[in-house]
mmCIF file of C-alpha atoms in Angstrom:
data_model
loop_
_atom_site.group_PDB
_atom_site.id
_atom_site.type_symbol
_atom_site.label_atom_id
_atom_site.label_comp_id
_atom_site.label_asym_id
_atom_site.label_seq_id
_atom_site.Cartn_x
_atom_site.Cartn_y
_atom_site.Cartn_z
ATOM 1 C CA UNK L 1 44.227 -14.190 33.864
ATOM 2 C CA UNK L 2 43.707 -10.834 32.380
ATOM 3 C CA UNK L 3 43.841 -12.542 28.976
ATOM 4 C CA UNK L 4 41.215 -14.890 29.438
ATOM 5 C CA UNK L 5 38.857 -12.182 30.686
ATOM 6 C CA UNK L 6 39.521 -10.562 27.338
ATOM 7 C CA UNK L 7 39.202 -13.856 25.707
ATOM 8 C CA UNK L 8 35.477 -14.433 27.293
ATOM 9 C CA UNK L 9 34.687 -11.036 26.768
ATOM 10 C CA UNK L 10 34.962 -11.040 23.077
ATOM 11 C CA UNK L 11 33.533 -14.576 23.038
ATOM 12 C CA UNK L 12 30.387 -12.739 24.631
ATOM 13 C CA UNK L 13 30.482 -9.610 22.151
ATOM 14 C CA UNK L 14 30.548 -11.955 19.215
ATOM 15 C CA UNK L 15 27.585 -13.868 20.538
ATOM 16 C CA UNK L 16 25.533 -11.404 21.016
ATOM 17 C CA UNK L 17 26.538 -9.907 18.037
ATOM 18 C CA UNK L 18 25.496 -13.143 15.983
ATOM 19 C CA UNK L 19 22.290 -13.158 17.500
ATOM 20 C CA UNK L 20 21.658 -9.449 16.799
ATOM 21 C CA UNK L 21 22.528 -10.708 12.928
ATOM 22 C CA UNK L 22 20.512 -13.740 12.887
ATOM 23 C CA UNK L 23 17.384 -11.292 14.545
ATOM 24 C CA UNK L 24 17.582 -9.247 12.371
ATOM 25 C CA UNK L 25 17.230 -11.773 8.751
ATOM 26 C CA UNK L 26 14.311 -13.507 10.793
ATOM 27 C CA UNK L 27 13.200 -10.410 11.396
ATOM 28 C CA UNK L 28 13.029 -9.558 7.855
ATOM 29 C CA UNK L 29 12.338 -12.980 6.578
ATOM 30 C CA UNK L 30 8.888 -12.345 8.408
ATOM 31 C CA UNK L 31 8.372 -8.716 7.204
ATOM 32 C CA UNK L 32 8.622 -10.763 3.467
ATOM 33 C CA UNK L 33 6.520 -12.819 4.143
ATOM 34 C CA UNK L 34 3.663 -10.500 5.972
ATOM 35 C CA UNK L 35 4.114 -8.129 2.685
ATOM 36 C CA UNK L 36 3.900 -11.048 0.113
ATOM 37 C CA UNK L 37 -0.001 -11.974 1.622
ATOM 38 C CA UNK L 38 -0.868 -8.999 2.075
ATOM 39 C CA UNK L 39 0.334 -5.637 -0.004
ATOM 40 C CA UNK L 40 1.844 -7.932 -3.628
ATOM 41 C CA UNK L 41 -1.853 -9.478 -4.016
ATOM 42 C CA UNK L 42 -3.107 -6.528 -4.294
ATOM 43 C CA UNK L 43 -1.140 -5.605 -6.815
ATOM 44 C CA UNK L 44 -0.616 -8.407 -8.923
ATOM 45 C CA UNK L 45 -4.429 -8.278 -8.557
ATOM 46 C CA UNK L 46 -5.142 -5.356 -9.724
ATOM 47 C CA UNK L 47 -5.947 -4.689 -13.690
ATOM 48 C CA UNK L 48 -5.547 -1.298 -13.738
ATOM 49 C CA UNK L 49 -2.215 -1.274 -14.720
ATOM 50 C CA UNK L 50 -2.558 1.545 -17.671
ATOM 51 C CA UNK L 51 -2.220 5.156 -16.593
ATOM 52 C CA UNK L 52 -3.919 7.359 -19.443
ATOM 53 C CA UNK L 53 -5.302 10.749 -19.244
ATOM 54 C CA UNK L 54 -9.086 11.106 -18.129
ATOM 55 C CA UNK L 55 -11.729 13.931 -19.384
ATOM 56 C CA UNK L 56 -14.364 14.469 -16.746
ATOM 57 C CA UNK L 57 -17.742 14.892 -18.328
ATOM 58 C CA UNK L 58 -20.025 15.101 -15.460
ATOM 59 C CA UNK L 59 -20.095 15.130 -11.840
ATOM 60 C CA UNK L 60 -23.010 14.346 -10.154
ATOM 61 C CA UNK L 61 -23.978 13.813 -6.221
ATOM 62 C CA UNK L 62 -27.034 11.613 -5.690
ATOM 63 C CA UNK L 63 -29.010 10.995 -3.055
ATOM 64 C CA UNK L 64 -27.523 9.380 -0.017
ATOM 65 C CA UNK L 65 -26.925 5.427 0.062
ATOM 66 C CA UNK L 66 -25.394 2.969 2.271
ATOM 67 C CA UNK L 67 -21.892 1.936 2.160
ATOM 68 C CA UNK L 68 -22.169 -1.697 2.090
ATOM 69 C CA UNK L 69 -18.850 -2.864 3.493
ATOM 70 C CA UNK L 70 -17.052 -5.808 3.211
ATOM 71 C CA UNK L 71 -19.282 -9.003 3.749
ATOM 72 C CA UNK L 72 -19.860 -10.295 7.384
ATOM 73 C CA UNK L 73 -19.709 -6.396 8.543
ATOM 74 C CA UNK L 74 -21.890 -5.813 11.302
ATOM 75 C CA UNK L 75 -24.702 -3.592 10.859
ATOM 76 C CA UNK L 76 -23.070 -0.145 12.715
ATOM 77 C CA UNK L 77 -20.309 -0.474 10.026
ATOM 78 C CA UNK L 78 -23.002 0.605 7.641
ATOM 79 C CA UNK L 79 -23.317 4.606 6.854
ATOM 80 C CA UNK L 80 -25.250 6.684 4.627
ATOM 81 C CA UNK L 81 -23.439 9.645 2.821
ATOM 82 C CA UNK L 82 -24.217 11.354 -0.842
ATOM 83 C CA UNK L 83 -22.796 8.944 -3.407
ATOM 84 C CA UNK L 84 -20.597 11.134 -5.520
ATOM 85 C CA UNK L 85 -20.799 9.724 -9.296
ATOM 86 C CA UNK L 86 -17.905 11.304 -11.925
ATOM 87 C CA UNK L 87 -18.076 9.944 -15.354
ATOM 88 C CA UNK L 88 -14.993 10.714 -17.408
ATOM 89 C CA UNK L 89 -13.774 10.678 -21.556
ATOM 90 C CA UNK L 90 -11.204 8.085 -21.517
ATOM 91 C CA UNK L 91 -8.483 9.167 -23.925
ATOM 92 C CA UNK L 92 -7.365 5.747 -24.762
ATOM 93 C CA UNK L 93 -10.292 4.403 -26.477
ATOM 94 C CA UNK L 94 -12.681 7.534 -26.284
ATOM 95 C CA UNK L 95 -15.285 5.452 -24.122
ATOM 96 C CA UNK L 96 -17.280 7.194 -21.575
ATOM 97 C CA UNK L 97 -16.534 5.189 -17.839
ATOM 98 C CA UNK L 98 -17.524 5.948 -14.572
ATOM 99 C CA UNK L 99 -14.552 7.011 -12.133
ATOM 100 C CA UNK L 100 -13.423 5.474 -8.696
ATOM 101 C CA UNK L 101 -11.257 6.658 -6.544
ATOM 102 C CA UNK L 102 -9.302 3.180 -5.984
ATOM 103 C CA UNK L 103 -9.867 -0.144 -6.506
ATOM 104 C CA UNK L 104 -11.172 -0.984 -2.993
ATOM 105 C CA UNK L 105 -13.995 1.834 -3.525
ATOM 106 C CA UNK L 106 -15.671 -0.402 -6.604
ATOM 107 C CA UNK L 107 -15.255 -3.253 -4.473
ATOM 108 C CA UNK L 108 -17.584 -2.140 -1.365
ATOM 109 C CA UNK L 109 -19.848 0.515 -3.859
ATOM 110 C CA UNK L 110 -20.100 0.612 -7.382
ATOM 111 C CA UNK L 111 -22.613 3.153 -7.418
ATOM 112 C CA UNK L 112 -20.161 5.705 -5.965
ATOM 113 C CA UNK L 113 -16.677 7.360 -7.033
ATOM 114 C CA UNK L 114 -16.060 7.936 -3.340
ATOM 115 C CA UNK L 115 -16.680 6.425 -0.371
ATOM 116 C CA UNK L 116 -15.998 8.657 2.472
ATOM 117 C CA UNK L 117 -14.635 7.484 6.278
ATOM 118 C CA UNK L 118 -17.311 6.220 8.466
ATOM 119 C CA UNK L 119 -15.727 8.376 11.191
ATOM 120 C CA UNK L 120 -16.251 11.667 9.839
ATOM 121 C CA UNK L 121 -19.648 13.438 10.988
ATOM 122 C CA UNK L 122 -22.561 13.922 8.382
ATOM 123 C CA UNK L 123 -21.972 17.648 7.679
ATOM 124 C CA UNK L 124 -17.979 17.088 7.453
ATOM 125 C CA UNK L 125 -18.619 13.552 4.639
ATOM 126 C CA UNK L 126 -21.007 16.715 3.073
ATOM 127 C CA UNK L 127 -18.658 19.218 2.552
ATOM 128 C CA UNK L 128 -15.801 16.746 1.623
ATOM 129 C CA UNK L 129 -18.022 15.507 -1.006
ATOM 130 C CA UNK L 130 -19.098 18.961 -2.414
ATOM 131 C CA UNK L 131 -15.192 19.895 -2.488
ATOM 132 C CA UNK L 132 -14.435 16.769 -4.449
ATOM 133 C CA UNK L 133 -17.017 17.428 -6.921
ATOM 134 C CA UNK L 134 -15.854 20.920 -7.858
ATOM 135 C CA UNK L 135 -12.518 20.258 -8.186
ATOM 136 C CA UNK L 136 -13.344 17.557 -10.728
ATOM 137 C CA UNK L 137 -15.520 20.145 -12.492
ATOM 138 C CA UNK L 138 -12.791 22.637 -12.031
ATOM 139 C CA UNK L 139 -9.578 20.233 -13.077
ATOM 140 C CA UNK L 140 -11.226 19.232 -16.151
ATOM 141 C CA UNK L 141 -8.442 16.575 -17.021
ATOM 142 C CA UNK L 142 -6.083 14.186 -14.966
ATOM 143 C CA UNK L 143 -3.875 11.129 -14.600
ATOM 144 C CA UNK L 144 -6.175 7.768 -14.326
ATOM 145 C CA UNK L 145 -5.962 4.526 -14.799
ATOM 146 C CA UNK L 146 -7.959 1.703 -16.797
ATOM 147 C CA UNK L 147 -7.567 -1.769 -17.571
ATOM 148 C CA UNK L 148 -5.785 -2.549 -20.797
ATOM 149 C CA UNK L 149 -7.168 -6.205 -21.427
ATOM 150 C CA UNK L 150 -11.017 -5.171 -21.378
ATOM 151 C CA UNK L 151 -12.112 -6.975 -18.102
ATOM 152 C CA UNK L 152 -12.979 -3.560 -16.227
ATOM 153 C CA UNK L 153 -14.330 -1.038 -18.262
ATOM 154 C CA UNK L 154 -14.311 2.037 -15.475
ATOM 155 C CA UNK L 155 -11.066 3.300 -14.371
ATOM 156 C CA UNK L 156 -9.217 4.469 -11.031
ATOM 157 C CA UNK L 157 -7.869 7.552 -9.759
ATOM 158 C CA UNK L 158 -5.064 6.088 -8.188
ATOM 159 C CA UNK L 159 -4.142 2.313 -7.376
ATOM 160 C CA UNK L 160 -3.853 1.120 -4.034
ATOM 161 C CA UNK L 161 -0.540 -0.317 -4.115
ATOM 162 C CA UNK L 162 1.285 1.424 -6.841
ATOM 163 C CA UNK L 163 4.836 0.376 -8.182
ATOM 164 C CA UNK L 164 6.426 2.658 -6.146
ATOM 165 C CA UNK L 165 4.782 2.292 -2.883
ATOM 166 C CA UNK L 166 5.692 -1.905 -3.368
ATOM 167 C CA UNK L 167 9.410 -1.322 -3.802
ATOM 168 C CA UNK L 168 8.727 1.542 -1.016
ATOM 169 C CA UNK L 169 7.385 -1.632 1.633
ATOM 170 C CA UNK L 170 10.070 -3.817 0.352
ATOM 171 C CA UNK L 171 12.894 -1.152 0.743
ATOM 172 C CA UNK L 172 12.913 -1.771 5.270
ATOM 173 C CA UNK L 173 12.657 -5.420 5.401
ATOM 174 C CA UNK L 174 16.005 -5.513 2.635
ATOM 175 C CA UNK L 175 17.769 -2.733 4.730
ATOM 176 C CA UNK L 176 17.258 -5.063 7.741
ATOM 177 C CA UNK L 177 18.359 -8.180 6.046
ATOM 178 C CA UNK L 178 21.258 -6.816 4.716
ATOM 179 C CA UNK L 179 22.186 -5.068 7.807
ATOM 180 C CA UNK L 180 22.320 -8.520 9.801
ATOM 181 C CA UNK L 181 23.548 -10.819 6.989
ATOM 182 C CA UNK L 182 26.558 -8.226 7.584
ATOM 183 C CA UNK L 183 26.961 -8.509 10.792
ATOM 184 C CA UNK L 184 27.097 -11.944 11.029
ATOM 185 C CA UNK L 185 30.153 -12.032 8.226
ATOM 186 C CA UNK L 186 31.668 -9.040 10.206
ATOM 187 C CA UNK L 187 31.514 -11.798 13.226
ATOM 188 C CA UNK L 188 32.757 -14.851 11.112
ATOM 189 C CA UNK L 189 35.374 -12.985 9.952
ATOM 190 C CA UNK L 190 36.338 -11.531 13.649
ATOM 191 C CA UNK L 191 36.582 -15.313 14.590
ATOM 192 C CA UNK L 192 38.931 -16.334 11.957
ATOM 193 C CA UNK L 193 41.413 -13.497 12.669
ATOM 194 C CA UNK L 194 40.824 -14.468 16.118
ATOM 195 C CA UNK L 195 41.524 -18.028 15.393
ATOM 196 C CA UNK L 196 44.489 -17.645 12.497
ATOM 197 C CA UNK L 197 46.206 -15.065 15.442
ATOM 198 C CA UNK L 198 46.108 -17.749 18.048
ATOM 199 C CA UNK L 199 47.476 -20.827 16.312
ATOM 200 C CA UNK L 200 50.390 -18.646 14.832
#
């Protein structure tokens, strides 16, 4: 009697167990898939793949304009602030290019380096702004990047999505997936024992 309790028991345990593993791989299958349409677009996208060294030559703050956001945004989306514009030497070919501070900032503005967040006051998107522009005057060269093949002749502070931050998003969802594809062989292999003890 006491056997058979045992006998369930572990039946139970393993079950569980084997759903935990196969959880987990969906789990991660999904987290794939959600990064593959969303994050590796953007990065396979992007054709600033060259980092280089940039020169800044000026940097100027105009008057304020309108951050136009992403089409279909409703009107309140839309904010004035001082349109920060940094032109830069670019080492690689000598060219003079207008910064941006990613790729998604020449996308919604390319009048402006920066565009600041719509949630900050006036007087704090000011100061921000002022800050930015000094320390581009005072750091008179930095990292950038520009596009290699010609299509884009500005260049980018810093990409979106770098190389590191992809493997970065890919390292949880491969942690999980290996985590369950082992506990599902950890259960397999509990079974066999289990089943190679009884019939001897």
């Amino acid at each position: 009697m006491l056997g058979k309790k045992l006998v369930t028991a572990q039946k139970r345990g393993e079950t569980r167990a084997l759903c935990l593993g196969l959880g987990m791989v969906a789990c991660s299958m999904m987290m794939y898939f959600f990064i593959g349409i969303t994050i590796v677009p953007f990065y396979t996208n992007s054709v600033w793949t060259t980092e280089t060294v940039c020169k800044v030559l000026k940097a100027n703050i105009k008057d304020k304009v309108f951050c136009p956001n992403s089409e279909g945004s409703e009107d309140e989306e839309i904010f004035p602030y001082p349109c920060l514009q940094v032109w830069v030497n670019l080492t690689a070919s000598g060219q003079e290019v207008m910064l941006y501070q990613t790729e998604d900032t020449l996308e919604k503005n390319p009048k402006c380096s920066y565009i600041p967040d719509k949630l900050e006051n006036s007087k704090e998107v000011k100061a921000r702004i002022e800050t930015i522009a000094s320390n581009f005057k005072k750091y008179q060269t930095f990292p950038c990047y520009y596009d290699p093949g010609g299509r884009q002749t500005n260049v980018i502070l810093s990409r979106l999505y770098p190389l590191k931050g992809l493997l970065f998003a890919f390292l949880w969802p491969t942690l999980m997936f290996t985590g369950g594809c082992l506990i599902i062989v950890l259960v397999k292999i509990s079974q066999y024992v289990s089943v190679l003890s009884a019939w001897q």
